[in-house]
């Protein structure tokens, strides 16, 4: 459980790599890598959910793997924290390419016709991401794909 504070930090419920494109001619890394991550916004009030829904399209996120079992002595972390002290294992960036609700309906302000806009079903959102193809390739070579689970 995340014990710190950040306006939009939320634990993920599910993360899946959904598309790995074939490399272009003469390249070794995939042409594209896409993923979907599920987050539950139930812990946030209406205003925060509305900000979350409307503010992420074409934005960027950080995917941070934290291992609570690797957190060092809390006394040391408070005085002089390092990344290893707080359990951060890997950090990856990704571009948001879409947000949907559990029924697959787009969420947020990305509607051409206001009549089509629906209220999201439940508090769970599925965020479609474009990952760095070059970093994904390096993680594949280093046998580090566990960070995408």
GROMACS .gro file of C-alpha atoms in nm:
model
  149
    1UNK     CA    1   0.000   0.000   0.000
    2UNK     CA    2   0.128   0.345  -0.092
    3UNK     CA    3   0.197   0.541   0.224
    4UNK     CA    4   0.321   0.864   0.071
    5UNK     CA    5   0.135   1.149  -0.095
    6UNK     CA    6   0.104   1.267  -0.450
    7UNK     CA    7  -0.204   1.411  -0.611
    8UNK     CA    8  -0.244   1.142  -0.876
    9UNK     CA    9  -0.048   0.847  -0.740
   10UNK     CA   10  -0.265   0.539  -0.731
   11UNK     CA   11  -0.180   0.170  -0.717
   12UNK     CA   12  -0.258  -0.029  -1.029
   13UNK     CA   13  -0.490  -0.326  -1.027
   14UNK     CA   14  -0.383  -0.487  -1.351
   15UNK     CA   15  -0.115  -0.423  -1.611
   16UNK     CA   16  -0.096  -0.598  -1.947
   17UNK     CA   17   0.121  -0.547  -2.250
   18UNK     CA   18  -0.139  -0.558  -2.527
   19UNK     CA   19   0.060  -0.496  -2.844
   20UNK     CA   20   0.420  -0.547  -2.948
   21UNK     CA   21   0.475  -0.443  -3.308
   22UNK     CA   22   0.726  -0.604  -3.537
   23UNK     CA   23   1.056  -0.420  -3.582
   24UNK     CA   24   1.098  -0.201  -3.887
   25UNK     CA   25   1.344  -0.313  -4.151
   26UNK     CA   26   1.699  -0.291  -4.015
   27UNK     CA   27   1.587  -0.232  -3.654
   28UNK     CA   28   1.581  -0.468  -3.357
   29UNK     CA   29   1.336  -0.293  -3.124
   30UNK     CA   30   0.961  -0.328  -3.181
   31UNK     CA   31   0.789  -0.060  -3.387
   32UNK     CA   32   0.540   0.001  -3.108
   33UNK     CA   33   0.458  -0.130  -2.760
   34UNK     CA   34   0.119  -0.067  -2.604
   35UNK     CA   35  -0.021  -0.165  -2.268
   36UNK     CA   36  -0.331  -0.125  -2.056
   37UNK     CA   37  -0.331  -0.055  -1.685
   38UNK     CA   38  -0.637  -0.066  -1.460
   39UNK     CA   39  -0.674   0.177  -1.173
   40UNK     CA   40  -0.955   0.211  -0.921
   41UNK     CA   41  -1.050   0.568  -0.834
   42UNK     CA   42  -1.299   0.469  -0.560
   43UNK     CA   43  -1.079   0.625  -0.292
   44UNK     CA   44  -1.107   0.970  -0.451
   45UNK     CA   45  -1.389   1.222  -0.423
   46UNK     CA   46  -1.596   1.335  -0.723
   47UNK     CA   47  -1.377   1.637  -0.799
   48UNK     CA   48  -1.059   1.429  -0.801
   49UNK     CA   49  -1.217   1.166  -1.027
   50UNK     CA   50  -1.328   1.439  -1.269
   51UNK     CA   51  -0.973   1.580  -1.281
   52UNK     CA   52  -0.834   1.231  -1.330
   53UNK     CA   53  -1.078   1.160  -1.613
   54UNK     CA   54  -1.030   1.488  -1.800
   55UNK     CA   55  -0.662   1.552  -1.748
   56UNK     CA   56  -0.479   1.248  -1.880
   57UNK     CA   57  -0.545   1.232  -2.251
   58UNK     CA   58  -0.219   1.282  -2.441
   59UNK     CA   59  -0.038   1.312  -2.108
   60UNK     CA   60   0.248   1.113  -1.965
   61UNK     CA   61   0.270   0.885  -1.664
   62UNK     CA   62   0.542   0.716  -1.467
   63UNK     CA   63   0.515   0.348  -1.389
   64UNK     CA   64   0.704   0.285  -1.067
   65UNK     CA   65   0.776  -0.061  -0.925
   66UNK     CA   66   0.810  -0.047  -0.549
   67UNK     CA   67   0.896  -0.346  -0.334
   68UNK     CA   68   0.786  -0.286   0.022
   69UNK     CA   69   0.992  -0.584   0.135
   70UNK     CA   70   1.309  -0.401   0.029
   71UNK     CA   71   1.244  -0.084   0.228
   72UNK     CA   72   1.539  -0.005   0.453
   73UNK     CA   73   1.537   0.108   0.814
   74UNK     CA   74   1.262   0.375   0.849
   75UNK     CA   75   1.485   0.593   1.068
   76UNK     CA   76   1.745   0.618   0.790
   77UNK     CA   77   1.482   0.681   0.522
   78UNK     CA   78   1.347   0.983   0.709
   79UNK     CA   79   1.692   1.137   0.759
   80UNK     CA   80   1.857   1.076   0.419
   81UNK     CA   81   1.642   0.871   0.176
   82UNK     CA   82   1.776   0.714  -0.142
   83UNK     CA   83   1.579   0.539  -0.414
   84UNK     CA   84   1.689   0.198  -0.287
   85UNK     CA   85   1.593   0.291   0.070
   86UNK     CA   86   1.229   0.345  -0.026
   87UNK     CA   87   1.208   0.025  -0.232
   88UNK     CA   88   1.195   0.167  -0.586
   89UNK     CA   89   1.308  -0.103  -0.827
   90UNK     CA   90   1.229   0.037  -1.172
   91UNK     CA   91   1.078   0.350  -1.326
   92UNK     CA   92   0.936   0.365  -1.676
   93UNK     CA   93   0.756   0.643  -1.858
   94UNK     CA   94   0.458   0.603  -2.088
   95UNK     CA   95   0.229   0.820  -2.299
   96UNK     CA   96  -0.145   0.802  -2.232
   97UNK     CA   97  -0.333   0.725  -2.555
   98UNK     CA   98  -0.679   0.672  -2.408
   99UNK     CA   99  -0.888   0.616  -2.097
  100UNK     CA  100  -1.199   0.397  -2.083
  101UNK     CA  101  -1.441   0.270  -1.821
  102UNK     CA  102  -1.511  -0.101  -1.753
  103UNK     CA  103  -1.750  -0.118  -2.050
  104UNK     CA  104  -1.492   0.028  -2.290
  105UNK     CA  105  -1.658   0.369  -2.318
  106UNK     CA  106  -1.413   0.657  -2.359
  107UNK     CA  107  -1.384   0.871  -2.045
  108UNK     CA  108  -1.318   1.242  -2.025
  109UNK     CA  109  -1.352   1.537  -2.258
  110UNK     CA  110  -1.259   1.362  -2.584
  111UNK     CA  111  -1.605   1.365  -2.745
  112UNK     CA  112  -1.702   1.520  -3.078
  113UNK     CA  113  -2.069   1.513  -2.980
  114UNK     CA  114  -2.177   1.589  -2.624
  115UNK     CA  115  -2.482   1.364  -2.676
  116UNK     CA  116  -2.250   1.062  -2.703
  117UNK     CA  117  -2.084   1.134  -2.370
  118UNK     CA  118  -2.176   0.883  -2.100
  119UNK     CA  119  -2.108   0.878  -1.730
  120UNK     CA  120  -1.831   0.627  -1.653
  121UNK     CA  121  -1.950   0.289  -1.533
  122UNK     CA  122  -1.788   0.221  -1.190
  123UNK     CA  123  -1.475   0.382  -1.050
  124UNK     CA  124  -1.232   0.159  -1.244
  125UNK     CA  125  -1.051   0.313  -1.540
  126UNK     CA  126  -0.846   0.137  -1.805
  127UNK     CA  127  -0.562   0.357  -1.923
  128UNK     CA  128  -0.413   0.270  -2.263
  129UNK     CA  129  -0.043   0.348  -2.278
  130UNK     CA  130   0.229   0.372  -2.539
  131UNK     CA  131   0.552   0.244  -2.387
  132UNK     CA  132   0.905   0.314  -2.503
  133UNK     CA  133   0.979   0.046  -2.762
  134UNK     CA  134   1.354   0.089  -2.718
  135UNK     CA  135   1.332   0.046  -2.339
  136UNK     CA  136   1.101  -0.254  -2.378
  137UNK     CA  137   1.358  -0.411  -2.610
  138UNK     CA  138   1.639  -0.349  -2.359
  139UNK     CA  139   1.426  -0.499  -2.081
  140UNK     CA  140   1.368  -0.804  -2.304
  141UNK     CA  141   1.742  -0.846  -2.360
  142UNK     CA  142   1.815  -0.811  -1.986
  143UNK     CA  143   1.536  -1.059  -1.905
  144UNK     CA  144   1.364  -0.784  -1.704
  145UNK     CA  145   1.011  -0.817  -1.842
  146UNK     CA  146   0.890  -0.883  -1.487
  147UNK     CA  147   0.860  -0.508  -1.444
  148UNK     CA  148   0.568  -0.509  -1.688
  149UNK     CA  149   0.358  -0.738  -1.468
   0.00000   0.00000   0.00000
